[in-house]
Amino acid sequence: MSYRDLRNFTEMMRSLGYPRLISMENFRQPNFSLVSEVLIWLVDRYDPLAGLPIDTDTEQDRIIFIKSIAQFMTSKAHIKLNVKRLYTADGYAIKELLKISSMLYTAMSTNPDNKGSSNTDDATPSSMEINKKVEDLKMCRQLTSEITSHGAKLYDLLGKEQELRGLRSVAVMHPLDVDKMDAGIHRSISGVNQEIQKLNQMLENSASDEANLEAKIDKRKADLERNQKRLKRLEHVKPAYMDEYEKLENDLQKQYNAYMEKFCNLAFLEQQLEEHHRNEQDKVEETENTLKRMQLKLQEEQRRMMQDDIVSGDLLNDEDDDYNLQSRSHEGGNKVFGSMTGGREDSDEDSLSSSGSALEEEKELEMLNDDSEESDGADEQGEQYGNNEGESSEDDF
């Protein structure tokens, strides 16, 4: 906003005859009420028959007001306004208001009748002339559309003139025959009378149809009342099979409750059986792992025993060789005391102890196998028990 724009706007509004005094301080702060009042006055000065909304109480009303003003000035006066500046209602709105006021001020200053005067009495004739020109423009547009439509109709009629011209000339050249005209008139009168008779007959028939329809309506009403009374009686009467139906319904409810209880029990037992099978399977797997470990241990023991036997056999062979050598060196005078199989006895004791431990391990393996077979038999018995329980529950249901 510039000082020059504000000064020019105030001077133009004073020259156009705005009743309120506009000061330069009015637009220091946003003042939407003053801007809306100025816009309404300028639009009314441009076209008193604009009929734009003037409500500015709510935000939506203010937006609609500004948009309608901008559209009106764009379509009528070809003046493009910035709605954002107008909505702010501060110093920037002066530039948009100045566009409208300068247009009106230029129109007033170029009018030779009002040249040199700036009061309200001189301003009123210019606005009236503008309104008159607008009305003349609307009338010209209406007359243009009517001329176009009438010209199209005239063109269609002139196109049919060639056909109608021969008929018209024949009718004009043909002499008038009074008898034929009289006969034609009588025929027309008789035709009209026949139509009148038909209409009267139709009226009589409609009256009889109306009476028949009323009779049918009364009959239908009587049937409706009778059926309603019968319905009420049937609603109060209890059917003969109702007691048996209620009894069967109660029995069905009991059977359903029993079925649901047994079904829940069967589902629970199946779940428990599955858990038992799972636990037994875990035990079997653990037993198999234990057996495998024991088999590996036995194989290692047997391998070690075989290695000990081989070593003991080598030692015995060495001792025999030493004994033979000694016997050869001391022939005839030396006596030998003791056992020839001292080392072998120790090895035999070791082999006996190792074979006893192997036998004990084999017994433990047999016991584990027996336990696994017993667990499998228990699983089979549990499955047979679950199947028997399910069959018995279904038989009971």
JSON list of N, CA and C in Angstrom, two decimals, residues 334-367:
[
{"chain": "A", "resi": 334, "resn": "ASN", "atom": "N", "xyz": [69.80, -126.81, 37.67]},
{"chain": "A", "resi": 334, "resn": "ASN", "atom": "CA", "xyz": [68.90, -125.78, 38.24]},
{"chain": "A", "resi": 334, "resn": "ASN", "atom": "C", "xyz": [67.49, -126.29, 38.25]},
{"chain": "A", "resi": 335, "resn": "LYS", "atom": "N", "xyz": [66.74, -125.96, 39.34]},
{"chain": "A", "resi": 335, "resn": "LYS", "atom": "CA", "xyz": [65.33, -126.30, 39.47]},
{"chain": "A", "resi": 335, "resn": "LYS", "atom": "C", "xyz": [64.52, -125.02, 39.43]},
{"chain": "A", "resi": 336, "resn": "VAL", "atom": "N", "xyz": [63.39, -125.10, 38.84]},
{"chain": "A", "resi": 336, "resn": "VAL", "atom": "CA", "xyz": [62.52, -123.91, 38.67]},
{"chain": "A", "resi": 336, "resn": "VAL", "atom": "C", "xyz": [61.29, -124.08, 39.53]},
{"chain": "A", "resi": 337, "resn": "PHE", "atom": "N", "xyz": [61.01, -123.07, 40.33]},
{"chain": "A", "resi": 337, "resn": "PHE", "atom": "CA", "xyz": [59.82, -123.07, 41.19]},
{"chain": "A", "resi": 337, "resn": "PHE", "atom": "C", "xyz": [58.88, -121.99, 40.74]},
{"chain": "A", "resi": 338, "resn": "GLY", "atom": "N", "xyz": [57.58, -122.20, 40.98]},
{"chain": "A", "resi": 338, "resn": "GLY", "atom": "CA", "xyz": [56.57, -121.18, 40.59]},
{"chain": "A", "resi": 338, "resn": "GLY", "atom": "C", "xyz": [55.71, -121.69, 39.47]},
{"chain": "A", "resi": 339, "resn": "SER", "atom": "N", "xyz": [54.89, -120.84, 38.99]},
{"chain": "A", "resi": 339, "resn": "SER", "atom": "CA", "xyz": [53.93, -121.18, 37.92]},
{"chain": "A", "resi": 339, "resn": "SER", "atom": "C", "xyz": [54.43, -120.61, 36.63]},
{"chain": "A", "resi": 340, "resn": "MET", "atom": "N", "xyz": [54.11, -121.34, 35.52]},
{"chain": "A", "resi": 340, "resn": "MET", "atom": "CA", "xyz": [54.48, -120.89, 34.19]},
{"chain": "A", "resi": 340, "resn": "MET", "atom": "C", "xyz": [53.46, -119.92, 33.60]},
{"chain": "A", "resi": 341, "resn": "THR", "atom": "N", "xyz": [52.39, -119.75, 34.28]},
{"chain": "A", "resi": 341, "resn": "THR", "atom": "CA", "xyz": [51.31, -118.91, 33.71]},
{"chain": "A", "resi": 341, "resn": "THR", "atom": "C", "xyz": [50.94, -117.80, 34.67]},
{"chain": "A", "resi": 342, "resn": "GLY", "atom": "N", "xyz": [51.96, -117.17, 35.24]},
{"chain": "A", "resi": 342, "resn": "GLY", "atom": "CA", "xyz": [51.66, -116.08, 36.20]},
{"chain": "A", "resi": 342, "resn": "GLY", "atom": "C", "xyz": [51.04, -114.89, 35.53]},
{"chain": "A", "resi": 343, "resn": "GLY", "atom": "N", "xyz": [51.60, -114.46, 34.46]},
{"chain": "A", "resi": 343, "resn": "GLY", "atom": "CA", "xyz": [51.04, -113.31, 33.75]},
{"chain": "A", "resi": 343, "resn": "GLY", "atom": "C", "xyz": [49.71, -113.60, 33.16]},
{"chain": "A", "resi": 344, "resn": "ARG", "atom": "N", "xyz": [49.55, -114.88, 32.68]},
{"chain": "A", "resi": 344, "resn": "ARG", "atom": "CA", "xyz": [48.29, -115.21, 32.05]},
{"chain": "A", "resi": 344, "resn": "ARG", "atom": "C", "xyz": [47.16, -115.19, 33.05]},
{"chain": "A", "resi": 345, "resn": "GLU", "atom": "N", "xyz": [47.39, -115.50, 34.31]},
{"chain": "A", "resi": 345, "resn": "GLU", "atom": "CA", "xyz": [46.34, -115.45, 35.32]},
{"chain": "A", "resi": 345, "resn": "GLU", "atom": "C", "xyz": [45.85, -114.03, 35.53]},
{"chain": "A", "resi": 346, "resn": "ASP", "atom": "N", "xyz": [46.78, -113.12, 35.54]},
{"chain": "A", "resi": 346, "resn": "ASP", "atom": "CA", "xyz": [46.34, -111.71, 35.70]},
{"chain": "A", "resi": 346, "resn": "ASP", "atom": "C", "xyz": [45.48, -111.27, 34.53]},
{"chain": "A", "resi": 347, "resn": "SER", "atom": "N", "xyz": [45.93, -111.68, 33.32]},
{"chain": "A", "resi": 347, "resn": "SER", "atom": "CA", "xyz": [45.15, -111.29, 32.15]},
{"chain": "A", "resi": 347, "resn": "SER", "atom": "C", "xyz": [43.80, -111.95, 32.15]},
{"chain": "A", "resi": 348, "resn": "ASP", "atom": "N", "xyz": [43.74, -113.24, 32.68]},
{"chain": "A", "resi": 348, "resn": "ASP", "atom": "CA", "xyz": [42.45, -113.91, 32.74]},
{"chain": "A", "resi": 348, "resn": "ASP", "atom": "C", "xyz": [41.52, -113.21, 33.70]},
{"chain": "A", "resi": 349, "resn": "GLU", "atom": "N", "xyz": [42.06, -112.74, 34.81]},
{"chain": "A", "resi": 349, "resn": "GLU", "atom": "CA", "xyz": [41.21, -112.01, 35.76]},
{"chain": "A", "resi": 349, "resn": "GLU", "atom": "C", "xyz": [40.66, -110.73, 35.14]},
{"chain": "A", "resi": 350, "resn": "ASP", "atom": "N", "xyz": [41.54, -110.02, 34.39]},
{"chain": "A", "resi": 350, "resn": "ASP", "atom": "CA", "xyz": [41.06, -108.79, 33.75]},
{"chain": "A", "resi": 350, "resn": "ASP", "atom": "C", "xyz": [39.97, -109.08, 32.74]},
{"chain": "A", "resi": 351, "resn": "SER", "atom": "N", "xyz": [40.16, -110.19, 31.97]},
{"chain": "A", "resi": 351, "resn": "SER", "atom": "CA", "xyz": [39.16, -110.52, 30.97]},
{"chain": "A", "resi": 351, "resn": "SER", "atom": "C", "xyz": [37.86, -110.92, 31.61]},
{"chain": "A", "resi": 352, "resn": "LEU", "atom": "N", "xyz": [37.94, -111.63, 32.76]},
{"chain": "A", "resi": 352, "resn": "LEU", "atom": "CA", "xyz": [36.71, -112.02, 33.45]},
{"chain": "A", "resi": 352, "resn": "LEU", "atom": "C", "xyz": [35.95, -110.79, 33.97]},
{"chain": "A", "resi": 353, "resn": "SER", "atom": "N", "xyz": [36.70, -109.84, 34.54]},
{"chain": "A", "resi": 353, "resn": "SER", "atom": "CA", "xyz": [36.03, -108.63, 35.05]},
{"chain": "A", "resi": 353, "resn": "SER", "atom": "C", "xyz": [35.39, -107.84, 33.92]},
{"chain": "A", "resi": 354, "resn": "SER", "atom": "N", "xyz": [36.10, -107.71, 32.77]},
{"chain": "A", "resi": 354, "resn": "SER", "atom": "CA", "xyz": [35.54, -106.97, 31.65]},
{"chain": "A", "resi": 354, "resn": "SER", "atom": "C", "xyz": [34.34, -107.68, 31.08]},
{"chain": "A", "resi": 355, "resn": "SER", "atom": "N", "xyz": [34.39, -109.05, 30.99]},
{"chain": "A", "resi": 355, "resn": "SER", "atom": "CA", "xyz": [33.23, -109.79, 30.49]},
{"chain": "A", "resi": 355, "resn": "SER", "atom": "C", "xyz": [32.05, -109.68, 31.43]},
{"chain": "A", "resi": 356, "resn": "GLY", "atom": "N", "xyz": [32.32, -109.60, 32.75]},
{"chain": "A", "resi": 356, "resn": "GLY", "atom": "CA", "xyz": [31.19, -109.39, 33.70]},
{"chain": "A", "resi": 356, "resn": "GLY", "atom": "C", "xyz": [30.55, -108.05, 33.53]},
{"chain": "A", "resi": 357, "resn": "SER", "atom": "N", "xyz": [31.35, -107.00, 33.31]},
{"chain": "A", "resi": 357, "resn": "SER", "atom": "CA", "xyz": [30.76, -105.68, 33.07]},
{"chain": "A", "resi": 357, "resn": "SER", "atom": "C", "xyz": [29.97, -105.65, 31.78]},
{"chain": "A", "resi": 358, "resn": "ALA", "atom": "N", "xyz": [30.46, -106.39, 30.76]},
{"chain": "A", "resi": 358, "resn": "ALA", "atom": "CA", "xyz": [29.72, -106.44, 29.49]},
{"chain": "A", "resi": 358, "resn": "ALA", "atom": "C", "xyz": [28.40, -107.14, 29.66]},
{"chain": "A", "resi": 359, "resn": "LEU", "atom": "N", "xyz": [28.38, -108.22, 30.47]},
{"chain": "A", "resi": 359, "resn": "LEU", "atom": "CA", "xyz": [27.13, -108.93, 30.73]},
{"chain": "A", "resi": 359, "resn": "LEU", "atom": "C", "xyz": [26.15, -108.03, 31.47]},
{"chain": "A", "resi": 360, "resn": "GLU", "atom": "N", "xyz": [26.65, -107.27, 32.43]},
{"chain": "A", "resi": 360, "resn": "GLU", "atom": "CA", "xyz": [25.76, -106.35, 33.16]},
{"chain": "A", "resi": 360, "resn": "GLU", "atom": "C", "xyz": [25.16, -105.32, 32.21]},
{"chain": "A", "resi": 361, "resn": "GLU", "atom": "N", "xyz": [25.97, -104.79, 31.30]},
{"chain": "A", "resi": 361, "resn": "GLU", "atom": "CA", "xyz": [25.46, -103.79, 30.36]},
{"chain": "A", "resi": 361, "resn": "GLU", "atom": "C", "xyz": [24.43, -104.40, 29.43]},
{"chain": "A", "resi": 362, "resn": "GLU", "atom": "N", "xyz": [24.65, -105.68, 28.99]},
{"chain": "A", "resi": 362, "resn": "GLU", "atom": "CA", "xyz": [23.67, -106.34, 28.14]},
{"chain": "A", "resi": 362, "resn": "GLU", "atom": "C", "xyz": [22.35, -106.53, 28.88]},
{"chain": "A", "resi": 363, "resn": "LYS", "atom": "N", "xyz": [22.42, -106.85, 30.16]},
{"chain": "A", "resi": 363, "resn": "LYS", "atom": "CA", "xyz": [21.20, -106.99, 30.95]},
{"chain": "A", "resi": 363, "resn": "LYS", "atom": "C", "xyz": [20.45, -105.65, 31.04]},
{"chain": "A", "resi": 364, "resn": "GLU", "atom": "N", "xyz": [21.22, -104.59, 31.25]},
{"chain": "A", "resi": 364, "resn": "GLU", "atom": "CA", "xyz": [20.57, -103.27, 31.30]},
{"chain": "A", "resi": 364, "resn": "GLU", "atom": "C", "xyz": [19.89, -102.94, 29.98]},
{"chain": "A", "resi": 365, "resn": "LEU", "atom": "N", "xyz": [20.53, -103.28, 28.84]},
{"chain": "A", "resi": 365, "resn": "LEU", "atom": "CA", "xyz": [19.92, -103.06, 27.53]},
{"chain": "A", "resi": 365, "resn": "LEU", "atom": "C", "xyz": [18.63, -103.84, 27.39]},
{"chain": "A", "resi": 366, "resn": "GLU", "atom": "N", "xyz": [18.63, -105.11, 27.84]},
{"chain": "A", "resi": 366, "resn": "GLU", "atom": "CA", "xyz": [17.41, -105.91, 27.76]},
{"chain": "A", "resi": 366, "resn": "GLU", "atom": "C", "xyz": [16.30, -105.31, 28.61]},
{"chain": "A", "resi": 367, "resn": "MET", "atom": "N", "xyz": [16.66, -104.82, 29.79]},
{"chain": "A", "resi": 367, "resn": "MET", "atom": "CA", "xyz": [15.65, -104.18, 30.66]},
{"chain": "A", "resi": 367, "resn": "MET", "atom": "C", "xyz": [15.08, -102.93, 29.99]}
]
